[in-house]
Amino acid sequence: MTLSRDECQALDATDPLAGFRAEFTLPDDRIYLAGNSLGAPPKSAAARVARAVEREWGGELVGGWNTAGWFAQPLAMGDRIAPLIGAGPGQVVAGNTTSIAVFQALAAALKLRPDRRVIVADLGEFPTDRYIAEGLAALLDGYEVRDWPHVGDDVAVVLLSEVVYSTGERRDVAEVTARVQAAGALMVWDVCHSVGAFPVDVSAADFAVGCTYKYLNGGPGSPAFLYVNPRHHGTARNALTGWYAHAEPFAFEPSFRPAEGVRGFAVSTPHVLSFAALDAALEIFERADLAAVRAKSLALTSLFIELAESAHPDLRLATPREPARRGSQVSFRHPHGYPVVRALAERGVQGDFRAPDILRFGFAPLYLRYVDVYDAATALTEVFAAEPWHDERYTRRLAVT
Amino acid sequence: MTLSRDECQALDATDPLAGFRAEFTLPDDRIYLAGNSLGAPPKSAAARVARAVEREWGGELVGGWNTAGWFAQPLAMGDRIAPLIGAGPGQVVAGNTTSIAVFQALAAALKLRPDRRVIVADLGEFPTDRYIAEGLAALLDGYEVRDWPHVGDDVAVVLLSEVVYSTGERRDVAEVTARVQAAGALMVWDVCHSVGAFPVDVSAADFAVGCTYKYLNGGPGSPAFLYVNPRHHGTARNALTGWYAHAEPFAFEPSFRPAEGVRGFAVSTPHVLSFAALDAALEIFERADLAAVRAKSLALTSLFIELAESAHPDLRLATPREPARRGSQVSFRHPHGYPVVRALAERGVQGDFRAPDILRFGFAPLYLRYVDVYDAATALTEVFAAEPWHDERYTRRLAVT
């Protein structure tokens, strides 16, 4: 039974998360369904970043490392991310990029399983994870990268995304972690496409990595994070031993000596201005009930599937239909995905396209309404009816899509 | 012959760089001699960063990767840094941190000299460089880190700072590079403490790394950069093979294939807000004559040495007296360096202390005046006369100095 537009508006009126929408800067002329790629700005981010530039940098100058808490950012922000992924304080360090964190996690895992020479990743992952695994294998010699779901006794570590970036499939973290660890391998989760979309729990994993610029709305290129299970603190080795990971960074000792705990996986000087925007973004999540976020996310994605699925005979749902197996995005496959996404953007609905044939629509529950879902699905149906793949305005490729 | 305060004011009146001072936010109540640690903010940085948050992120959302040039930042900013270090277009990539760039340079160098197993660094370096070398050696097995100036035929790569962070000594880049390369090793220069202070030329080196938050004034934790000599393009391998280094990042190919040229050493998603402040900072350098910057730098540091050196019988100059062998800082050694630096800060002169006994004073020629040098030296002399090491207000250690 499909909802009407009026019924969607009624749902918005009673939505317990509805108040969050006003905290974000959103375009008047578009429905933004790419928050799974880059989240919308919290309105508070501008003032928070301005404070970092003018009051902290301008007012404190180099003293800001102490007085403005810059030096503490990687651990302080890690502690604030921790509850979003089922981790505790002192288990997460923020900074750098997801790719860097993947490298650190994989390199540490290989050293913890020195008798095993295989890294397993998924061909369907966001490629940077796999690329980093390949680069590490090439650096070390004698290692190879194999495809999931190989879990033989030669496997040192398995790297998987909780939610697959292309299809939006959500994996069963508990089941996969237990299976991998039972085979004697270590488990690294990439939660880029799940953190902030629903309650994540990677506490049983060995390592986890993620970014903060998708559902967490930390801004373009905001800091990544790395979770290190406490059972590995003191034994897991960070390959990127910058001065922030030293036991006493300001002793300027000539040789490296790792900090205890997760700070041993810090690298170096944090990108302070990028951390400032993340500060504003996390403050919002500290007031949001993640169970309510998940409930609304599933309602939004279910509604979109229901409304959009019959838009064209060649349109195929790529996302699992079972709610528990979905992240907070809906992907379809269509041979003319690219012109459809472009034509849709011209009608004010911003999704994205991923080669070769995937149309992706992300649903950020903190700032999207049921009526947005209704209107987006209506626009999609209209666009398919117009068959934009016959129109060269839409088939010409842009530099980056 | 020591200058008087009036004579210093006269020099300021005819200083060809004097106009730049008004472009920076500087405290009214302090003379800022820590620009070698963190540069002062360009006044234009606040508006530039606000534009990135409000107009780019807020206005373009995910489209900013194209329309606001975010995707192009690592190479575009690298091309703008290149002339400051004697490099050409397509030879420098910006992003991440100096420590990460050091790791990339050293790892690439080791692969280019597979029959050699020694990394040479200097015990007196800023420690992160050496720590990273140790971490890489530990990751790879069979490698060791030895101290400069060892240059035997077992040496794969030498990593040195052009200007030593503690003493301010400037090394002869051309001579050392030639000597190292003649021994069959590769040369990596760290120009953190030289870029922006004078015309740097690392074009003969194999790799160079640097930060942008010291003399370049890019802001706390602003992006680092990596120079890769064109003769290594296509052969040197990046160990951190994130998706930005892929030949076609948006093809989402399952296996890594390096981009040609220096983009093969990019890693992943740039920290966009940190790049925005750097954009404002580099715009200033694009109008500054680096030869004039060097001339003023030497005049300022010579004057400070002359005025301050006789402040106390135990004060010893740690910086080379010969101008050509100096960066843009002056360091002294004194057994009570820490209380002196703190007492000096209370009198409005901000230098810093580096264990065990170094007082550092940086002179950023774009925003410091001759009269500032005069006043700072006067304050230093007065502080020493008061012997602050007898006063526990100054001897108590702060968390981070």
Coordinates of C-alpha atoms in Angstrom, one line a residue, chain A residues 67-234:
Chain A
T67 CA 44.5 26.6 25.0
A68 CA 42.1 25.8 22.1
G69 CA 42.6 22.0 22.6
W70 CA 44.1 21.4 19.1
F71 CA 46.6 18.9 20.4
A72 CA 43.9 16.9 22.1
Q73 CA 41.6 16.8 19.0
P74 CA 42.5 13.3 17.7
L75 CA 41.7 11.6 20.9
A76 CA 38.9 13.9 22.1
M77 CA 37.1 13.6 18.8
G78 CA 37.8 9.9 18.8
D79 CA 36.1 9.6 22.2
R80 CA 33.0 11.4 20.8
I81 CA 32.8 9.1 17.7
A82 CA 33.2 6.0 19.8
P83 CA 29.6 5.7 21.0
L84 CA 28.4 5.9 17.4
I85 CA 30.3 2.7 16.6
G86 CA 29.8 0.7 19.8
A87 CA 33.3 1.6 21.1
G88 CA 34.4 3.0 24.4
P89 CA 36.6 5.9 25.4
G90 CA 40.3 5.6 24.5
Q91 CA 39.6 3.2 21.7
V92 CA 39.2 5.6 18.7
V93 CA 41.6 8.1 17.2
A94 CA 40.5 10.7 14.7
G95 CA 42.4 12.3 11.9
N96 CA 43.9 11.8 8.4
T97 CA 41.8 10.0 5.8
T98 CA 40.0 6.6 5.6
S99 CA 42.7 5.4 3.2
I100 CA 45.4 6.2 5.7
A101 CA 43.4 4.5 8.5
V102 CA 42.9 1.4 6.3
F103 CA 46.6 1.2 5.8
Q104 CA 47.3 1.5 9.5
A105 CA 44.8 -1.2 10.3
L106 CA 45.9 -3.6 7.7
A107 CA 49.6 -3.1 8.4
A108 CA 49.0 -3.7 12.1
A109 CA 46.9 -6.8 11.4
L110 CA 49.6 -8.4 9.2
K111 CA 52.2 -8.0 12.0
L112 CA 49.8 -9.6 14.4
R113 CA 49.5 -12.7 12.1
P114 CA 53.1 -13.0 10.8
D115 CA 52.6 -16.5 9.5
R116 CA 49.7 -15.6 7.2
R117 CA 50.2 -13.8 3.9
V118 CA 46.8 -13.0 2.5
I119 CA 44.7 -9.9 2.8
V120 CA 41.0 -10.5 1.8
A121 CA 38.9 -7.6 0.5
D122 CA 35.8 -7.4 -1.6
L123 CA 35.9 -6.6 -5.3
G124 CA 32.7 -4.7 -4.8
E125 CA 34.1 -2.4 -2.1
F126 CA 34.7 1.2 -2.4
P127 CA 37.9 0.8 -4.4
T128 CA 40.2 2.8 -2.1
D129 CA 40.1 0.0 0.5
R130 CA 41.2 -2.5 -2.0
Y131 CA 43.8 -0.2 -3.6
I132 CA 45.4 0.4 -0.2
A133 CA 45.5 -3.4 0.5
E134 CA 47.2 -3.9 -2.9
G135 CA 49.7 -1.1 -2.1
L136 CA 50.5 -2.6 1.2
A137 CA 51.0 -6.0 -0.3
A138 CA 53.3 -4.6 -2.9
L139 CA 55.3 -2.7 -0.3
L140 CA 55.8 -5.8 1.9
D141 CA 56.5 -8.4 -0.8
G142 CA 55.2 -11.9 -0.5
Y143 CA 51.7 -10.9 0.3
E144 CA 48.6 -11.1 -1.9
V145 CA 45.1 -9.7 -1.9
R146 CA 42.3 -12.1 -2.5
D147 CA 38.6 -11.7 -2.9
W148 CA 36.0 -12.0 -0.2
P149 CA 34.6 -14.5 0.9
H150 CA 37.8 -16.5 0.8
V151 CA 38.6 -17.3 4.5
G152 CA 41.3 -20.0 4.4
D153 CA 44.0 -20.5 7.0
D154 CA 46.4 -18.4 4.9
V155 CA 44.3 -15.3 5.6
A156 CA 45.8 -12.7 8.0
V157 CA 43.1 -10.1 7.8
V158 CA 39.7 -9.5 6.2
L159 CA 38.6 -5.9 5.2
L160 CA 35.0 -5.3 4.5
S161 CA 32.5 -2.4 4.5
E162 CA 29.5 -2.8 6.7
V163 CA 27.4 -1.1 4.0
V164 CA 28.6 -1.6 0.5
Y165 CA 28.9 1.9 -1.2
S166 CA 27.4 0.8 -4.5
T167 CA 24.4 -1.3 -3.6
G168 CA 23.7 -0.1 -0.1
E169 CA 23.7 -3.7 1.2
R170 CA 24.4 -4.0 4.9
R171 CA 26.4 -6.9 6.1
D172 CA 25.9 -8.7 9.4
V173 CA 28.9 -7.4 11.4
A174 CA 28.5 -9.8 14.3
E175 CA 28.2 -12.9 12.1
V176 CA 31.0 -12.0 9.7
T177 CA 33.3 -10.9 12.5
A178 CA 32.8 -14.2 14.4
R179 CA 33.3 -16.3 11.2
V180 CA 36.5 -14.5 10.3
Q181 CA 38.0 -14.6 13.7
A182 CA 37.0 -18.3 14.1
A183 CA 39.2 -18.9 11.0
G184 CA 42.1 -17.2 12.9
A185 CA 42.1 -14.0 10.9
L186 CA 41.6 -10.5 12.0
M187 CA 38.6 -8.4 11.1
V188 CA 38.7 -4.8 9.9
W189 CA 35.4 -3.0 9.3
D190 CA 35.0 0.1 7.1
V191 CA 31.9 1.9 8.5
C192 CA 32.1 4.9 6.1
H193 CA 28.6 4.2 4.8
S194 CA 27.0 3.2 8.1
V195 CA 28.3 5.5 10.9
G196 CA 25.6 8.1 11.6
A197 CA 23.0 6.2 9.6
F198 CA 22.2 3.7 12.3
P199 CA 23.7 2.3 15.6
V200 CA 26.9 0.6 14.5
D201 CA 28.7 -1.9 16.7
V202 CA 32.2 -2.9 15.7
S203 CA 33.3 -3.6 19.3
A204 CA 34.0 -7.3 18.5
A205 CA 36.2 -6.4 15.5
D206 CA 39.9 -6.0 15.7
F207 CA 40.0 -2.7 13.9
A208 CA 37.5 -0.4 12.3
V209 CA 37.9 2.7 10.1
G210 CA 35.4 5.3 8.9
C211 CA 35.0 8.8 7.6
T212 CA 32.9 11.6 9.0
Y213 CA 31.7 13.5 6.0
K214 CA 28.8 11.3 4.9
Y215 CA 26.0 10.7 7.4
L216 CA 28.0 12.5 10.1
N217 CA 28.1 15.8 8.1
G218 CA 31.6 16.8 9.1
G219 CA 32.3 18.6 5.8
P220 CA 34.3 17.9 2.7
G221 CA 37.4 15.8 3.6
S222 CA 36.7 16.0 7.3
P223 CA 38.9 13.7 9.5
A224 CA 38.6 10.0 9.4
F225 CA 38.9 7.7 12.4
L226 CA 40.4 4.4 13.5
Y227 CA 39.1 2.0 16.1
V228 CA 41.6 -0.3 17.7
N229 CA 40.2 -3.1 19.9
P230 CA 41.6 -2.7 23.4
R231 CA 42.9 -6.3 23.3
H232 CA 45.4 -5.1 20.7
H233 CA 46.6 -2.0 22.6
G234 CA 50.2 -2.4 23.4

